[in-house]
GROMACS .gro file of C-alpha atoms in nm:
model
  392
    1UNK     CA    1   1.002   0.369   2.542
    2UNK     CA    2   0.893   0.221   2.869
    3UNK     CA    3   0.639   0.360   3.066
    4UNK     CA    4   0.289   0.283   3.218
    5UNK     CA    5   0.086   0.527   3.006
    6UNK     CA    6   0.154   0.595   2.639
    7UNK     CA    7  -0.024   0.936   2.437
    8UNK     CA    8   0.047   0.800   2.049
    9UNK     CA    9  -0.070   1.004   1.730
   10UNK     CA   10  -0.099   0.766   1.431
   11UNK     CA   11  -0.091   0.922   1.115
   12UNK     CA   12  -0.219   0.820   0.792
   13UNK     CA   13  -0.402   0.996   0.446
   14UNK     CA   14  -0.412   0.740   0.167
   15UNK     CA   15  -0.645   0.421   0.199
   16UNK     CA   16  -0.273   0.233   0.130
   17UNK     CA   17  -0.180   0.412   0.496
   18UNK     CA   18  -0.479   0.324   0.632
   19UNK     CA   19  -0.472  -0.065   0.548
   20UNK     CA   20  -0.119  -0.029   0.640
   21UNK     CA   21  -0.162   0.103   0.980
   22UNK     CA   22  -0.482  -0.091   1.020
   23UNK     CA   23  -0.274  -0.427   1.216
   24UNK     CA   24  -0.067  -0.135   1.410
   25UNK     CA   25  -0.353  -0.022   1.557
   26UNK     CA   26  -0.552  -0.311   1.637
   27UNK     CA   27  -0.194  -0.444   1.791
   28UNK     CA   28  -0.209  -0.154   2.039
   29UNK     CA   29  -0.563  -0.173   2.169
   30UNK     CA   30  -0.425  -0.447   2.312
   31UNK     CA   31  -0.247  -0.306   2.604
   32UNK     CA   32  -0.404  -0.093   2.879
   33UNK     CA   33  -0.229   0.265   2.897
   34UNK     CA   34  -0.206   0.321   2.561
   35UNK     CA   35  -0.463   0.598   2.406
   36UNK     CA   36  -0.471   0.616   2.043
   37UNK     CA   37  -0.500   0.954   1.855
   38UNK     CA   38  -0.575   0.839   1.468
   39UNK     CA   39  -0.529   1.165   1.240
   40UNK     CA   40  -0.604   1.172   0.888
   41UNK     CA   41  -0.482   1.437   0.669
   42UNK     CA   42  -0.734   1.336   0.434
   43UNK     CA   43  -0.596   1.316   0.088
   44UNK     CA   44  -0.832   1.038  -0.011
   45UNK     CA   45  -1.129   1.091   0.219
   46UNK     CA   46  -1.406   0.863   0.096
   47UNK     CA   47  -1.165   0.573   0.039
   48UNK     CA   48  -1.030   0.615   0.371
   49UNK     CA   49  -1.388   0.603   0.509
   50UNK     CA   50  -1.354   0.204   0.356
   51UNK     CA   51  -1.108   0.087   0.514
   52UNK     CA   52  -1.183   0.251   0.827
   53UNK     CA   53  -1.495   0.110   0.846
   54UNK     CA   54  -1.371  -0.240   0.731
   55UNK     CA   55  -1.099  -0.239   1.050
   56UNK     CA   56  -1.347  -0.078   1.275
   57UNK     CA   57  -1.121   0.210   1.322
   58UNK     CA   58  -1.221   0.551   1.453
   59UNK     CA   59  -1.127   0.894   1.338
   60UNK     CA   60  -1.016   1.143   1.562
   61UNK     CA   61  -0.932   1.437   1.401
   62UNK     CA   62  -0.920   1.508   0.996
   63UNK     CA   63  -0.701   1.768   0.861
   64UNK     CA   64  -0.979   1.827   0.563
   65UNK     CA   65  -0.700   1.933   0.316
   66UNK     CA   66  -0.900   1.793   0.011
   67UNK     CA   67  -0.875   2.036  -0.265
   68UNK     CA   68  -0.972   2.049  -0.662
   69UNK     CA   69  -0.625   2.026  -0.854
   70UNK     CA   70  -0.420   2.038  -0.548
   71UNK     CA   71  -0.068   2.072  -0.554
   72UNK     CA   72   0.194   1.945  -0.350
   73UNK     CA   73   0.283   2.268  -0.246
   74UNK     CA   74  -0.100   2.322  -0.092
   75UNK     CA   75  -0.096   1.998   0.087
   76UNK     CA   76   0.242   2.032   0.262
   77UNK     CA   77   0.123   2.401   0.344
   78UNK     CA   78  -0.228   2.286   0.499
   79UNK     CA   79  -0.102   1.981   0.657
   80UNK     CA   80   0.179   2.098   0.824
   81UNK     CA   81  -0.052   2.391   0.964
   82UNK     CA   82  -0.316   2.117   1.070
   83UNK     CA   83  -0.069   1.909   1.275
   84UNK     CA   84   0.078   2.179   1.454
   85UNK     CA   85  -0.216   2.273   1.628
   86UNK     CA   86  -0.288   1.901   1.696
   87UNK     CA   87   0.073   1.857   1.840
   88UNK     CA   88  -0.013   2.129   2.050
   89UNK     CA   89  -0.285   2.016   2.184
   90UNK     CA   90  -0.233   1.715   2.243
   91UNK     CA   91   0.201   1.700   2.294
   92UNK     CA   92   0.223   1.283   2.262
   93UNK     CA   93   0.500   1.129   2.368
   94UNK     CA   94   0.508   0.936   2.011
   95UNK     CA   95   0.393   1.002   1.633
   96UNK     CA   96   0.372   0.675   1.410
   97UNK     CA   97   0.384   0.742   1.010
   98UNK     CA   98   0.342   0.454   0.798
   99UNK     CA   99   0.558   0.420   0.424
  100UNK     CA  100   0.651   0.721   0.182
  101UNK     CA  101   0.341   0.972   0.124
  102UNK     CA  102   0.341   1.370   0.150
  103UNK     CA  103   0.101   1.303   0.509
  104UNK     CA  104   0.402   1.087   0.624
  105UNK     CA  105   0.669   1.319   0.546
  106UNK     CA  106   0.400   1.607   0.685
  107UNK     CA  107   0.403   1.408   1.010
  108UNK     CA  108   0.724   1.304   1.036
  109UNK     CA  109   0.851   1.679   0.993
  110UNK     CA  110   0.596   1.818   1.288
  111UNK     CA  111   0.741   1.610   1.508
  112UNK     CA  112   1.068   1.693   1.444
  113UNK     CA  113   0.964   2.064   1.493
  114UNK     CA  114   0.826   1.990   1.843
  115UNK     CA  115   1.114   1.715   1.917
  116UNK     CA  116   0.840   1.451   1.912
  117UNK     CA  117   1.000   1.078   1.870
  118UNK     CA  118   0.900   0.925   1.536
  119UNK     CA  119   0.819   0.563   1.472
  120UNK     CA  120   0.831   0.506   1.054
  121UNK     CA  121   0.652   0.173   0.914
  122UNK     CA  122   0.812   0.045   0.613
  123UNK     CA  123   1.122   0.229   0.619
  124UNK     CA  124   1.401   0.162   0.381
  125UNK     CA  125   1.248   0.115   0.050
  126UNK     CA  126   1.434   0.287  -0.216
  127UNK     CA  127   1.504   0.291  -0.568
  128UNK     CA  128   1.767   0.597  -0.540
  129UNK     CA  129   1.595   0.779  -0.841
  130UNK     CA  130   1.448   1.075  -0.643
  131UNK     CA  131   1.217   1.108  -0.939
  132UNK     CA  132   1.035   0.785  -0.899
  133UNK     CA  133   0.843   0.725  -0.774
  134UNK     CA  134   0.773   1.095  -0.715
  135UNK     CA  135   0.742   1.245  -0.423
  136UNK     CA  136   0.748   0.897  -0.250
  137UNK     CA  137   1.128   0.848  -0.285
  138UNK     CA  138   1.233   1.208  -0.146
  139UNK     CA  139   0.962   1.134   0.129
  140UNK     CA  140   1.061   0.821   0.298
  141UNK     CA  141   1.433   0.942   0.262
  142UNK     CA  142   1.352   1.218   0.422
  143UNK     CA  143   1.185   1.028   0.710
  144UNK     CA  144   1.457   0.839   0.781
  145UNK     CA  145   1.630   1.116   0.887
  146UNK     CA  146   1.369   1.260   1.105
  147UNK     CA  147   1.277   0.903   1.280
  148UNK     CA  148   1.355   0.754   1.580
  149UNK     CA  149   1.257   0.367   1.534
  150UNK     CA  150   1.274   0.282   1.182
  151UNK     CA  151   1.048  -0.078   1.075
  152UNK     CA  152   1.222  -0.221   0.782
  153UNK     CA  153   0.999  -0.535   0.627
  154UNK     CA  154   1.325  -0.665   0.524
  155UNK     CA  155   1.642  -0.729   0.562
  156UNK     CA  156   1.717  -0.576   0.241
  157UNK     CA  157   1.533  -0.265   0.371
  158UNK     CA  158   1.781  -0.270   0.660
  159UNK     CA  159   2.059  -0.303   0.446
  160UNK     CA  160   1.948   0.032   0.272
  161UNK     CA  161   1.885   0.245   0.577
  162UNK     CA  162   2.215   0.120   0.689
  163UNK     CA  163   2.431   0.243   0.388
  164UNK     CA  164   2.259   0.584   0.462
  165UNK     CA  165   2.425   0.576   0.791
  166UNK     CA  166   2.124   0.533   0.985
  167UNK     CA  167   2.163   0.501   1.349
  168UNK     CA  168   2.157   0.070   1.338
  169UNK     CA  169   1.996   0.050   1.669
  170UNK     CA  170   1.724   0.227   1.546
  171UNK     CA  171   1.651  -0.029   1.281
  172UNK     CA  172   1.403  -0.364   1.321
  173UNK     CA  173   1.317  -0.593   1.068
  174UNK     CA  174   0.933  -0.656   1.130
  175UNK     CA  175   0.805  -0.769   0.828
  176UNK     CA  176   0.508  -0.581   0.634
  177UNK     CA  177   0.202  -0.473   0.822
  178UNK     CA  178   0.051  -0.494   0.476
  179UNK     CA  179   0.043  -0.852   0.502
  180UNK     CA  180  -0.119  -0.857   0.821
  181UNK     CA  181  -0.393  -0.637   0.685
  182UNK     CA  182  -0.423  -0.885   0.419
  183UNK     CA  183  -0.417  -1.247   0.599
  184UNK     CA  184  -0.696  -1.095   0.835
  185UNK     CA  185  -0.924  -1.000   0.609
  186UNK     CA  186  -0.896  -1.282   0.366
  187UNK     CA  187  -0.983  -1.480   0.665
  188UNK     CA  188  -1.330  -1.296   0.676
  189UNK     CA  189  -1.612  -1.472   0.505
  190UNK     CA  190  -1.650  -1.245   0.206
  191UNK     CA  191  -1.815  -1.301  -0.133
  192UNK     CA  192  -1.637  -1.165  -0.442
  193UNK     CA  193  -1.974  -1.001  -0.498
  194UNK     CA  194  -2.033  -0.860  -0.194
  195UNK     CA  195  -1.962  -0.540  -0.111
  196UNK     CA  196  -2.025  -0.195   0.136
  197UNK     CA  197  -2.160  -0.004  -0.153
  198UNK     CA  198  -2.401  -0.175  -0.375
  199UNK     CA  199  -2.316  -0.043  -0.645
  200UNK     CA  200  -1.993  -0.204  -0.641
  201UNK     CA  201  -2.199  -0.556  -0.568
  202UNK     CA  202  -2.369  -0.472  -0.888
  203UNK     CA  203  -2.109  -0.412  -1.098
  204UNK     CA  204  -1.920  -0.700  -0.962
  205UNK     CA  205  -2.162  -0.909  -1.071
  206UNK     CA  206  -2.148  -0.851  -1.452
  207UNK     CA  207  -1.853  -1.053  -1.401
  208UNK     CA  208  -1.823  -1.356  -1.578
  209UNK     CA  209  -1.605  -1.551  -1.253
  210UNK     CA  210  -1.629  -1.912  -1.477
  211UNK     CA  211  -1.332  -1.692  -1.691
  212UNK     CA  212  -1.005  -1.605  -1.625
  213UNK     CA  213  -0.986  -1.224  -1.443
  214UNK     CA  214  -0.747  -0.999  -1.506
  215UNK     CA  215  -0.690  -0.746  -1.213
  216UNK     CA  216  -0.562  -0.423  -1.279
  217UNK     CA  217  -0.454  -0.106  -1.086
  218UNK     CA  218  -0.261   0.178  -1.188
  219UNK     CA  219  -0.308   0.518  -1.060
  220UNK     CA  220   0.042   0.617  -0.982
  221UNK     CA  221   0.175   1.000  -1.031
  222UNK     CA  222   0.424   0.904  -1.261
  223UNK     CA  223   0.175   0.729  -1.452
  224UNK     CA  224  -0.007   1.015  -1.537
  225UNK     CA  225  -0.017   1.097  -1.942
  226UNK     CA  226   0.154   0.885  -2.213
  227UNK     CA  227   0.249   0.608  -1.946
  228UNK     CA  228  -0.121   0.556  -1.877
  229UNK     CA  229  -0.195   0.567  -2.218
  230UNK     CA  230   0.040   0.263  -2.297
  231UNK     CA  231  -0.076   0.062  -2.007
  232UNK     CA  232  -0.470   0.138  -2.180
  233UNK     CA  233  -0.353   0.064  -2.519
  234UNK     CA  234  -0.202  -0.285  -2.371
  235UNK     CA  235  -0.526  -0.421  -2.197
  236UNK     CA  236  -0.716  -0.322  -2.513
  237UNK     CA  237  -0.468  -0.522  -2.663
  238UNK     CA  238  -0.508  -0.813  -2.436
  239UNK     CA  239  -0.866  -0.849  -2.457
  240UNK     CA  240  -0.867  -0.854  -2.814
  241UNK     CA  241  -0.602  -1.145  -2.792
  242UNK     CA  242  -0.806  -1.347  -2.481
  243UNK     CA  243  -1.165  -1.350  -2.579
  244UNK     CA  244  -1.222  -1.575  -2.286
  245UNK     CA  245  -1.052  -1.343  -2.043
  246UNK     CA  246  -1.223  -1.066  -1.786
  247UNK     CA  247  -1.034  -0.786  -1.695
  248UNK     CA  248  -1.148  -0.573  -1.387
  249UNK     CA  249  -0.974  -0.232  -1.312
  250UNK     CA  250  -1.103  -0.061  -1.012
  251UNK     CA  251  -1.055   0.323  -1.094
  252UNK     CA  252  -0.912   0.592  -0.903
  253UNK     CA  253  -1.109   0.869  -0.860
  254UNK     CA  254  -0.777   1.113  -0.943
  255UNK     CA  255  -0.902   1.273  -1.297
  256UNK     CA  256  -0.589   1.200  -1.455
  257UNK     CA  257  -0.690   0.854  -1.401
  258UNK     CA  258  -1.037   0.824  -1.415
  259UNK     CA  259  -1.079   1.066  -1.735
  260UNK     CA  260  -0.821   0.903  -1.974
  261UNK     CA  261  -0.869   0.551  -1.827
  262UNK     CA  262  -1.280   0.578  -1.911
  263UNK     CA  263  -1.174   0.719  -2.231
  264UNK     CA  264  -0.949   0.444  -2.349
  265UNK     CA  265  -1.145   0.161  -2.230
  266UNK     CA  266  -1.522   0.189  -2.143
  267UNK     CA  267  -1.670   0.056  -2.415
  268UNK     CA  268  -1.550  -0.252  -2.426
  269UNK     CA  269  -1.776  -0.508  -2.219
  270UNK     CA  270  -1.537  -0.750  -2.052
  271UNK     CA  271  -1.296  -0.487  -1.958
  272UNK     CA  272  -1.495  -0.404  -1.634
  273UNK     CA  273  -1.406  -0.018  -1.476
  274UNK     CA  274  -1.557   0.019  -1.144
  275UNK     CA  275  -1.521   0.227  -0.870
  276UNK     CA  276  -1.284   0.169  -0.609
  277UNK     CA  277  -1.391  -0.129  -0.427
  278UNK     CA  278  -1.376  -0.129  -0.021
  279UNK     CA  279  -1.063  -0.340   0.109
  280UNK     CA  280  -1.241  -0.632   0.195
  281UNK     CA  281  -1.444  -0.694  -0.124
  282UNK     CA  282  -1.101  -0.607  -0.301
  283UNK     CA  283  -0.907  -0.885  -0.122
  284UNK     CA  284  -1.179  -1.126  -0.235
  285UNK     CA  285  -1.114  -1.002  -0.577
  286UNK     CA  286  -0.748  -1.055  -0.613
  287UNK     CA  287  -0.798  -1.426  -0.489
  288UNK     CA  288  -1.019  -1.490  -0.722
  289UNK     CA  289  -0.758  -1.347  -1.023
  290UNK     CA  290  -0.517  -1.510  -1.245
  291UNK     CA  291  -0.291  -1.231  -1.283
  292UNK     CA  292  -0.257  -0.938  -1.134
  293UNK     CA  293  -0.104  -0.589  -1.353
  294UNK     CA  294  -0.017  -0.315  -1.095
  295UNK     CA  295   0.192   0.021  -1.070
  296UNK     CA  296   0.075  -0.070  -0.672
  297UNK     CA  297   0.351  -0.103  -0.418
  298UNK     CA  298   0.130  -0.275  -0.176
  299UNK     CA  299  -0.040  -0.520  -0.421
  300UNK     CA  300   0.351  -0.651  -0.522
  301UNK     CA  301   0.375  -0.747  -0.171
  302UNK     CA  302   0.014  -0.867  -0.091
  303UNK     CA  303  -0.025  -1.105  -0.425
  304UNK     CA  304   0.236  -1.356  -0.376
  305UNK     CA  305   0.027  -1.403  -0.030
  306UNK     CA  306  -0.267  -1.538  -0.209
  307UNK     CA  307  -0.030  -1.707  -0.516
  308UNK     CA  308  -0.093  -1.448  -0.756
  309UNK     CA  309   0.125  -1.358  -1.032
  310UNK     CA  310   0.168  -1.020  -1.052
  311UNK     CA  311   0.340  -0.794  -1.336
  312UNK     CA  312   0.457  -0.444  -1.246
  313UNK     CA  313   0.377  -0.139  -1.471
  314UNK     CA  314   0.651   0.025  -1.359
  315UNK     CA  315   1.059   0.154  -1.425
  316UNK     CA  316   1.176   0.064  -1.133
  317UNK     CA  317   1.060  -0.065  -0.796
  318UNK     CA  318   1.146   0.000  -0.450
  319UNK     CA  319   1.025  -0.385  -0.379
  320UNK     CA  320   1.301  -0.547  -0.541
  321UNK     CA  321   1.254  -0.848  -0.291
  322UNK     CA  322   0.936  -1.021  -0.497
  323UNK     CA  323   1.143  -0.967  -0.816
  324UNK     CA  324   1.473  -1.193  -0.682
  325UNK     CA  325   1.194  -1.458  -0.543
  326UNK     CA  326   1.065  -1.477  -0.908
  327UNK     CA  327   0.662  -1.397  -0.775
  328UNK     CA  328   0.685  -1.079  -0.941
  329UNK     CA  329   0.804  -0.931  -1.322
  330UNK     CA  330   0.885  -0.569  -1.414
  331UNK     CA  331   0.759  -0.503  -1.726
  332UNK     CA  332   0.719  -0.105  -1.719
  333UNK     CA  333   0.471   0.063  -1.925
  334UNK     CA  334   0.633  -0.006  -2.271
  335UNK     CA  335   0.292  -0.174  -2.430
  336UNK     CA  336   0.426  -0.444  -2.613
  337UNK     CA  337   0.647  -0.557  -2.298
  338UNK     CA  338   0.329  -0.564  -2.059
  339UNK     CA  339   0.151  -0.777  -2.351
  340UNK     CA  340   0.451  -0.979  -2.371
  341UNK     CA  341   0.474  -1.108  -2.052
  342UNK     CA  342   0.073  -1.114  -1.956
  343UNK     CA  343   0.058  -1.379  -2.248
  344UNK     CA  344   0.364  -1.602  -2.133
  345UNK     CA  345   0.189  -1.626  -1.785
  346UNK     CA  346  -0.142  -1.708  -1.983
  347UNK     CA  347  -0.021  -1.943  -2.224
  348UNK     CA  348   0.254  -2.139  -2.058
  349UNK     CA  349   0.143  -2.290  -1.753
  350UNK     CA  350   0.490  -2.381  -1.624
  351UNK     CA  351   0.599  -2.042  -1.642
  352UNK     CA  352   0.253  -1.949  -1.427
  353UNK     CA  353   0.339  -2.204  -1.191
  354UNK     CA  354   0.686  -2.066  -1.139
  355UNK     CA  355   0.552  -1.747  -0.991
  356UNK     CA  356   0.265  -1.834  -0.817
  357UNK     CA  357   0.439  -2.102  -0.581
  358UNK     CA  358   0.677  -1.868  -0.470
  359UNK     CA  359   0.761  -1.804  -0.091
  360UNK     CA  360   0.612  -1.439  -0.004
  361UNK     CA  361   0.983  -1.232   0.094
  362UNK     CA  362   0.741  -0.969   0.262
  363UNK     CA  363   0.590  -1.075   0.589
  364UNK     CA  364   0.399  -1.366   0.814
  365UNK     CA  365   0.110  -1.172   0.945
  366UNK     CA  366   0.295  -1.038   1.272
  367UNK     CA  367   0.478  -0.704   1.156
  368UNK     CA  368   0.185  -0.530   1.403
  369UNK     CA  369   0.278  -0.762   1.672
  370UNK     CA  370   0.660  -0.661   1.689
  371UNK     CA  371   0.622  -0.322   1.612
  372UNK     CA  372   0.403  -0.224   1.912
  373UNK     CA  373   0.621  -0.441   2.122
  374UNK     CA  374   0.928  -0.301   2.020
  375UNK     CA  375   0.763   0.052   2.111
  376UNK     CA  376   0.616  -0.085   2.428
  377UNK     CA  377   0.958  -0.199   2.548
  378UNK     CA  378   0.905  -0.548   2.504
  379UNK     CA  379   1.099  -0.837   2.429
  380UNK     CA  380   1.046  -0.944   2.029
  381UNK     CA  381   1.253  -1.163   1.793
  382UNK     CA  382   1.251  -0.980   1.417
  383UNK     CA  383   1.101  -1.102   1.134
  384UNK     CA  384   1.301  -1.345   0.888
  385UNK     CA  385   1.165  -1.459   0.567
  386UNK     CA  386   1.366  -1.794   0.584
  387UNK     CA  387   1.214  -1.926   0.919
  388UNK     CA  388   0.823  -1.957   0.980
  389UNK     CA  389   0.734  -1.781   1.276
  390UNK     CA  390   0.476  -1.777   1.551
  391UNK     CA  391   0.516  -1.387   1.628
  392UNK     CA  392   0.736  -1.400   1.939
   0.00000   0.00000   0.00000
């Protein structure tokens, strides 16, 4: 892809995109020639606007697809409308998508339509059960397809693409622009109580910090019902076992999250549910927890950054990586497994120290760096998880 001026339409819908493609585009501001076109298809609109304004990003167009009880059907439908007049319009000589959402998929597939290369971050995670995680498995297979430079983290993400017959010179091991996202802003001077939205700072604060905390996300589609119910019935279980534990779960704003979640768990006073938290004030909060629980895909690659333990609530994984480096456990959302394994980590310190010194498999902060020189036509060496790197 070398040339002297560069049209690029970057894509992204959830805050998890956003953070994602966060390092991509602060990579490519960078270099004269390149104009940026950041579209959001706006699935998660006022935690986008977080992490937008955390990275300084701009928006320059928003699909405004947000619906009550939307279906997947409706967002495909309005998206895929929305970015063909866009395309249109604007006819870019590149699209970048970033990991396994419906918007990605959306994007990916509108390019294809107007023979638009396709640059896909994260590509090759799998767990090859099209069912979960649902629809993020059929997506990012789907993508594969459809792309044209495909930026595996890891080698074992390689591996995968490969076995699918992907086109091998297509394929660069980068690393995890996650991880970028992460290193920069736990560089910023940030207070675990600060935060964008007072509110947050406020209820932040009822924190007791001098205890152990507990950090907890789950918000997952195939968490939904009795799954979400057992991961509830486990931290209620927890606190009544660690009296001298806080646990903090920042709540997604999905009702069949927030609604069961509150229901399950809001009277108890050192199980803290708060709103989602902007990215920065969240970063401070994860290095300031013991353990981390998660049905997250990004959090399994951002905690063993910062040392963190984490435990995922969760079948099966598409991160297997974390797992074989021992810095992360699958524990599903069987409730006596996730208690289990949260009170070997709290009660046996050898076994804590075993997964928090662990070497991060995911990235060294430059993922951004080689992607947008790959794109730009410039020279790069790939990412390796054995050998510390500079970013070449």
């Amino acid at each position: 892809m070398i040339k002297t001026k560069y049209n690029i339409i970057i894509v992204f819908g959830t805050r998890p995109e956003a953070i994602k493609m966060a390092p991509v585009i602060r990579e490519f501001k960078k270099y004269r020639g390149v104009n940026l076109v950041n579209v959001s298809v706006s699935q998660h609109i006022e935690m986008l606007k977080q992490v937008l304004q955390a990275f300084d990003i701009n928006l320059d167009y928003n699909l405004n697809i947000m619906s009550n009880n939307q279906t997947l059907f409706s967002i495909s439908r309005k998206a895929l409308k929305g970015f063909e007049k866009i395309l249109t319009k604007i006819n870019p000589d590149l699209i970048v998508v970033q990991g396994d959402t419906t918007s990605a998929f959306i994007g990916a597939l509108s390019a294809y339509y107007k023979k638009i290369p396709v640059a896909h971050i994260e590509a090759g995670l799998r767990t090859y059960d099209k069912y979960s995680p649902f629809p993020e498995e059929a997506n990012r297979r789907l993508i594969s397809v459809i792309a044209d430079y495909n930026f595996a983290p890891t080698l074992q993400a390689k591996k995968n693409l490969l076995l699918e017959n992907i086109d091998k010179n297509s394929i660069y091991i980068t690393g995890n622009t996650g991880i970028d996202a992460l290193l920069f802003m736990a560089r910023k001077k940030t207070s675990s109580s600060s935060s964008d939205n007072p509110k947050f700072a406020k209820q932040l604060a009822s924190v007791d910090f001098d205890r152990k905390i507990i950090l907890i996300t789950a918000h997952r589609r195939e968490s939904f019902g009795s799954p979400l119910k057992n991961i509830c019935n486990a931290i209620r279980k927890l606190s009544k076992l660690n009296p001298n534990v806080e646990f903090i779960y920042p709540v997604h704003l999905n009702p069949n999250v927030n609604k069961p979640v509150f229901n399950a768990l809001s009277e108890n006073k050192r199980i803290h549910l708060v709103p989602p938290l902007s990215y920065d004030v969240f970063v401070q909060l994860m290095k300031r927890s013991h353990i981390i629980l998660t049905d997250s895909g990004g959090i399994q690659e951002e905690a063993p950054s910062l040392n963190i333990p984490v435990l995922v609530m969760r079948e099966v994984t598409e991160r297997p990586e974390a797992i074989k480096a021992g810095v992360a456990r699958l524990v599903g959302t069987n409730k006596a497994k996730i208690v289990e394994e949260t009170q070997k980590l709290l009660n046996n310190k050898r076994h804590y120290e075993l997964m928090a010194t662990g070497a991060n498999p995911y990235g060294d902060g430059y993922a951004a760096h080689r992607i947008v020189k790959c794109l730009l036509g410039k020279k790069f060496y790939e990412f390796n998880s054995k050998v510390k790197s500079s970013g070449n």
